[in-house]
Short mmCIF file of C-alpha atoms and ligand atoms in Angstrom, two decimals:
data_model
loop_
_atom_site.label_atom_id
_atom_site.label_comp_id
_atom_site.label_asym_id
_atom_site.label_seq_id
_atom_site.Cartn_x
_atom_site.Cartn_y
_atom_site.Cartn_z
CA MET A 1 214.02 78.17 35.50
CA SER A 2 211.10 76.99 37.62
CA TRP A 3 210.73 79.79 40.15
CA SER A 4 209.11 78.55 43.33
CA VAL A 5 208.45 80.93 46.19
CA GLN A 6 204.70 81.33 46.69
CA GLN A 7 204.23 77.69 45.58
CA GLU A 8 206.40 76.70 48.54
CA GLY A 9 204.38 78.80 51.00
CA LEU A 10 206.90 81.64 51.25
CA ARG A 11 205.63 85.21 51.56
CA PRO A 12 206.39 87.32 48.45
CA ILE A 13 208.70 89.70 50.35
CA ASN A 14 211.67 89.37 48.02
CA VAL A 15 213.18 92.46 46.39
CA SER A 16 211.36 93.75 43.30
CA ALA A 17 212.83 93.23 39.82
CA THR A 18 213.94 96.88 39.90
CA GLY A 19 215.59 96.30 43.27
CA GLY A 20 217.26 93.15 41.97
CA GLN A 21 218.64 95.01 38.98
CA LEU A 22 220.04 97.71 41.27
CA LEU A 23 221.75 95.05 43.42
CA HIS A 24 223.18 93.40 40.29
CA LEU A 25 224.45 96.74 38.99
CA LEU A 26 226.10 97.68 42.29
CA ALA A 27 227.78 94.26 42.59
CA TRP A 28 228.95 94.50 38.98
CA ILE A 29 230.34 98.06 39.05
CA SER A 30 232.06 97.47 42.39
CA GLY A 31 233.79 94.38 40.95
CA ALA A 32 232.55 92.25 43.85
CA ARG A 33 234.10 88.77 44.10
CA ARG A 34 232.80 87.87 47.57
CA ILE A 35 229.28 88.80 48.68
CA LEU A 36 227.51 88.25 52.00
CA GLU A 37 223.71 88.35 52.12
CA ILE A 38 221.66 88.44 55.33
CA GLY A 39 218.14 87.13 54.60
CA THR A 40 217.82 84.55 51.78
CA LEU A 41 214.07 83.77 51.54
CA GLY A 42 213.75 81.84 48.23
CA GLY A 43 217.04 83.06 46.75
CA TYR A 44 215.67 85.75 44.40
CA SER A 45 218.07 88.55 45.42
CA ALA A 46 220.88 86.00 45.77
CA ILE A 47 220.38 85.11 42.09
CA TRP A 48 220.57 88.78 41.03
CA LEU A 49 223.73 89.27 43.08
CA ALA A 50 225.43 85.99 42.18
CA ARG A 51 224.92 86.62 38.46
CA ALA A 52 227.20 89.67 38.81
CA LEU A 53 230.04 87.58 40.25
CA PRO A 54 233.04 86.43 38.22
CA ALA A 55 233.46 82.67 37.55
CA ASP A 56 235.41 82.15 40.78
CA GLY A 57 233.19 84.46 42.85
CA LYS A 58 231.27 83.40 45.95
CA LEU A 59 228.10 84.48 47.74
CA ILE A 60 227.26 83.34 51.27
CA SER A 61 223.63 83.90 52.26
CA LEU A 62 222.36 83.66 55.85
CA GLU A 63 218.84 82.43 56.61
CA ILE A 64 217.09 81.48 59.86
CA SER A 65 214.51 79.15 58.28
CA GLU A 66 215.57 75.68 57.15
CA HIS A 67 212.55 75.60 54.80
CA HIS A 68 213.45 78.93 53.15
CA ALA A 69 217.06 77.74 52.78
CA SER A 70 215.92 74.54 51.12
CA VAL A 71 213.66 76.42 48.64
CA ALA A 72 216.54 78.83 47.92
CA ARG A 73 219.00 76.00 47.28
CA HIS A 74 216.54 74.50 44.81
CA ASN A 75 216.07 77.82 43.00
CA LEU A 76 219.80 78.53 42.96
CA ALA A 77 220.51 75.09 41.49
CA GLN A 78 217.84 75.72 38.82
CA ALA A 79 219.61 79.00 38.01
CA GLY A 80 222.95 77.18 37.64
CA LEU A 81 224.40 78.94 40.67
CA ALA A 82 224.72 76.08 43.16
CA ASN A 83 228.52 76.18 42.96
CA LYS A 84 228.71 79.92 43.66
CA VAL A 85 226.17 80.32 46.48
CA GLU A 86 226.23 78.79 49.94
CA VAL A 87 223.20 79.17 52.22
CA ARG A 88 224.01 78.99 55.94
CA VAL A 89 221.11 78.32 58.30
CA GLY A 90 220.78 79.94 61.74
CA PRO A 91 220.01 83.27 63.42
CA ALA A 92 222.07 85.79 61.45
CA LEU A 93 223.60 87.49 64.48
CA ALA A 94 225.03 84.18 65.75
CA THR A 95 226.26 83.20 62.28
CA LEU A 96 227.89 86.61 61.77
CA THR A 97 229.61 86.40 65.17
CA ALA A 98 230.90 82.91 64.32
CA MET A 99 232.17 84.14 60.95
CA GLU A 100 233.98 87.06 62.59
CA GLU A 101 235.54 84.79 65.24
CA ALA A 102 236.60 82.26 62.60
CA GLY A 103 238.48 84.99 60.69
CA GLU A 104 236.27 84.79 57.58
CA ALA A 105 237.94 86.43 54.54
CA PRO A 106 236.63 89.95 53.92
CA PHE A 107 233.63 90.53 51.68
CA ASP A 108 233.39 93.12 48.91
CA LEU A 109 229.66 93.66 49.41
CA VAL A 110 227.20 92.91 52.22
CA PHE A 111 223.45 92.99 51.56
CA ILE A 112 221.19 93.21 54.62
CA ASP A 113 217.58 92.08 54.03
CA ALA A 114 216.40 90.11 57.08
CA ASP A 115 214.35 91.14 60.16
CA LYS A 116 214.29 94.95 60.25
CA GLU A 117 214.62 95.04 64.07
CA GLY A 118 217.96 93.25 63.68
CA TYR A 119 219.50 95.70 61.17
CA SER A 120 221.29 97.86 63.77
CA ALA A 121 222.87 94.76 65.34
CA TYR A 122 223.95 93.46 61.92
CA LEU A 123 225.63 96.77 61.03
CA PRO A 124 228.80 96.43 63.21
CA LYS A 125 229.18 92.84 62.01
CA ALA A 126 228.87 93.96 58.40
CA VAL A 127 231.42 96.74 58.96
CA ALA A 128 233.83 94.19 60.47
CA LEU A 129 233.36 91.67 57.64
CA VAL A 130 233.51 94.06 54.64
CA ARG A 131 236.80 95.25 53.20
CA ALA A 132 237.81 98.92 53.14
CA GLY A 133 236.20 100.36 50.02
CA GLY A 134 233.49 97.67 50.11
CA LEU A 135 229.72 98.26 50.08
CA ILE A 136 227.05 97.64 52.71
CA LEU A 137 223.51 97.70 51.30
CA ALA A 138 220.32 97.53 53.37
CA ASP A 139 216.85 96.99 51.93
CA ASN A 140 213.47 98.48 52.96
CA THR A 141 215.02 101.54 54.57
CA LEU A 142 212.60 104.09 53.13
CA PRO A 143 209.15 102.91 54.25
CA ASP A 144 206.57 105.66 54.81
CA GLU A 145 207.32 105.93 58.55
CA VAL A 146 210.93 106.96 57.87
CA LEU A 147 209.58 110.26 56.51
CA VAL A 148 207.57 110.92 59.70
CA PRO A 149 209.69 112.88 62.20
CA THR A 150 208.30 111.12 65.31
CA GLY A 151 208.26 107.43 66.12
CA ASP A 152 210.74 104.62 65.99
CA SER A 153 211.45 101.72 63.62
CA GLY A 154 214.27 99.33 62.73
CA ALA A 155 214.81 101.17 59.43
CA LYS A 156 215.02 104.57 61.18
CA ARG A 157 217.50 103.24 63.72
CA TYR A 158 219.60 101.67 60.96
CA ASN A 159 219.69 104.86 58.89
CA ALA A 160 220.67 106.88 61.97
CA ALA A 161 223.43 104.39 62.79
CA VAL A 162 225.01 104.50 59.31
CA ALA A 163 224.76 108.30 59.25
CA ALA A 164 226.62 108.50 62.58
CA HIS A 165 229.24 105.85 61.71
CA SER A 166 232.63 107.47 61.12
CA ALA A 167 233.83 104.60 58.87
CA LEU A 168 230.86 104.88 56.51
CA LEU A 169 229.74 107.25 53.78
CA SER A 170 226.06 106.62 53.05
CA THR A 171 223.01 107.59 51.06
CA ILE A 172 219.48 106.23 50.50
CA VAL A 173 218.12 105.65 47.00
CA PRO A 174 214.40 105.15 46.30
CA VAL A 175 213.50 101.78 44.75
CA LEU A 176 210.27 100.89 42.93
CA ARG A 177 208.19 98.20 44.64
CA ARG A 178 205.06 96.32 43.59
CA GLN A 179 203.10 99.11 45.23
CA GLY A 180 204.86 102.43 45.51
CA LEU A 181 208.37 103.15 46.69
CA ASP A 182 210.77 101.90 49.32
CA GLY A 183 214.52 102.42 49.52
CA LEU A 184 218.01 100.93 49.65
CA THR A 185 220.62 102.42 51.98
CA ILE A 186 224.04 102.32 50.30
CA SER A 187 227.15 102.72 52.45
CA ILE A 188 230.79 102.53 51.47
CA LYS A 189 233.40 101.65 54.09
CA ARG A 190 236.07 104.33 53.95
CA GLY A 191 239.54 102.99 53.38
C1 SAM B 1 212.73 90.00 53.18
S1 SAM B 1 213.13 88.30 53.26
C2 SAM B 1 214.58 88.20 52.26
C3 SAM B 1 214.30 88.41 50.82
C4 SAM B 1 215.46 88.07 49.90
N1 SAM B 1 216.63 88.86 50.23
C5 SAM B 1 215.07 88.35 48.47
O1 SAM B 1 214.94 89.53 48.14
O2 SAM B 1 214.88 87.39 47.72
C6 SAM B 1 213.79 88.13 54.87
C7 SAM B 1 214.35 86.76 55.18
O3 SAM B 1 215.13 86.89 56.38
C8 SAM B 1 214.92 85.76 57.17
N2 SAM B 1 215.21 86.11 58.57
C9 SAM B 1 214.41 86.74 59.46
N3 SAM B 1 215.02 86.88 60.63
C10 SAM B 1 216.25 86.33 60.49
C11 SAM B 1 217.35 86.15 61.37
N4 SAM B 1 217.32 86.59 62.63
N5 SAM B 1 218.45 85.54 60.88
C12 SAM B 1 218.51 85.11 59.59
N6 SAM B 1 217.49 85.25 58.72
C13 SAM B 1 216.38 85.85 59.17
C14 SAM B 1 213.47 85.37 56.94
O4 SAM B 1 213.23 84.02 57.27
C15 SAM B 1 213.30 85.69 55.46
O5 SAM B 1 213.56 84.54 54.69
#
């Protein structure tokens, strides 16, 4: 596969290989057939997730940038996943609201990896769109500042929101990055 992210001017802010493997494993062991991703970039995490889907599985990935979406579609086609993955372009909150209003079929797994300031607004949409027993995953939720008691950040607000959500049971797992550690918040919707 010709992998093109930096060649296309995209920042290398995709999940690490370790993070991709964790996503693949979680999609696989949860038997996910329908996956929703928020934040496509060049399609790297979408490829890890989509490769865990069964033959008739589907992944919908939301991306604000038309250029990123076009690079991702190219990479997904190169990976033989064009028939399983649909990239929808627009601000994620608007796309999620439209999906909810249109009565989109429930997802088995939602992966949040877009603008960190938006995470808390994406959470209620993800809870509405995931089935009972389904997973909501959020990336970059254990940056250094999360361990500092004072201060505010999108990741801190997101972790506080999942911890307080009565429909969710959650934990954070550390994930290896290019430099050091970050984390993935894993929540299951009680059913
Ligand atoms: C960290 S990157 C995603 C990385 C990707 N999940 C991967 O690991 O390969 C974040 C992406 O979210 C997109 N994004 C940022 N704000 C957004 C928004 N409001 N709605 C949809 N996508 C957004 C960015 O353009 C960027 O492509």
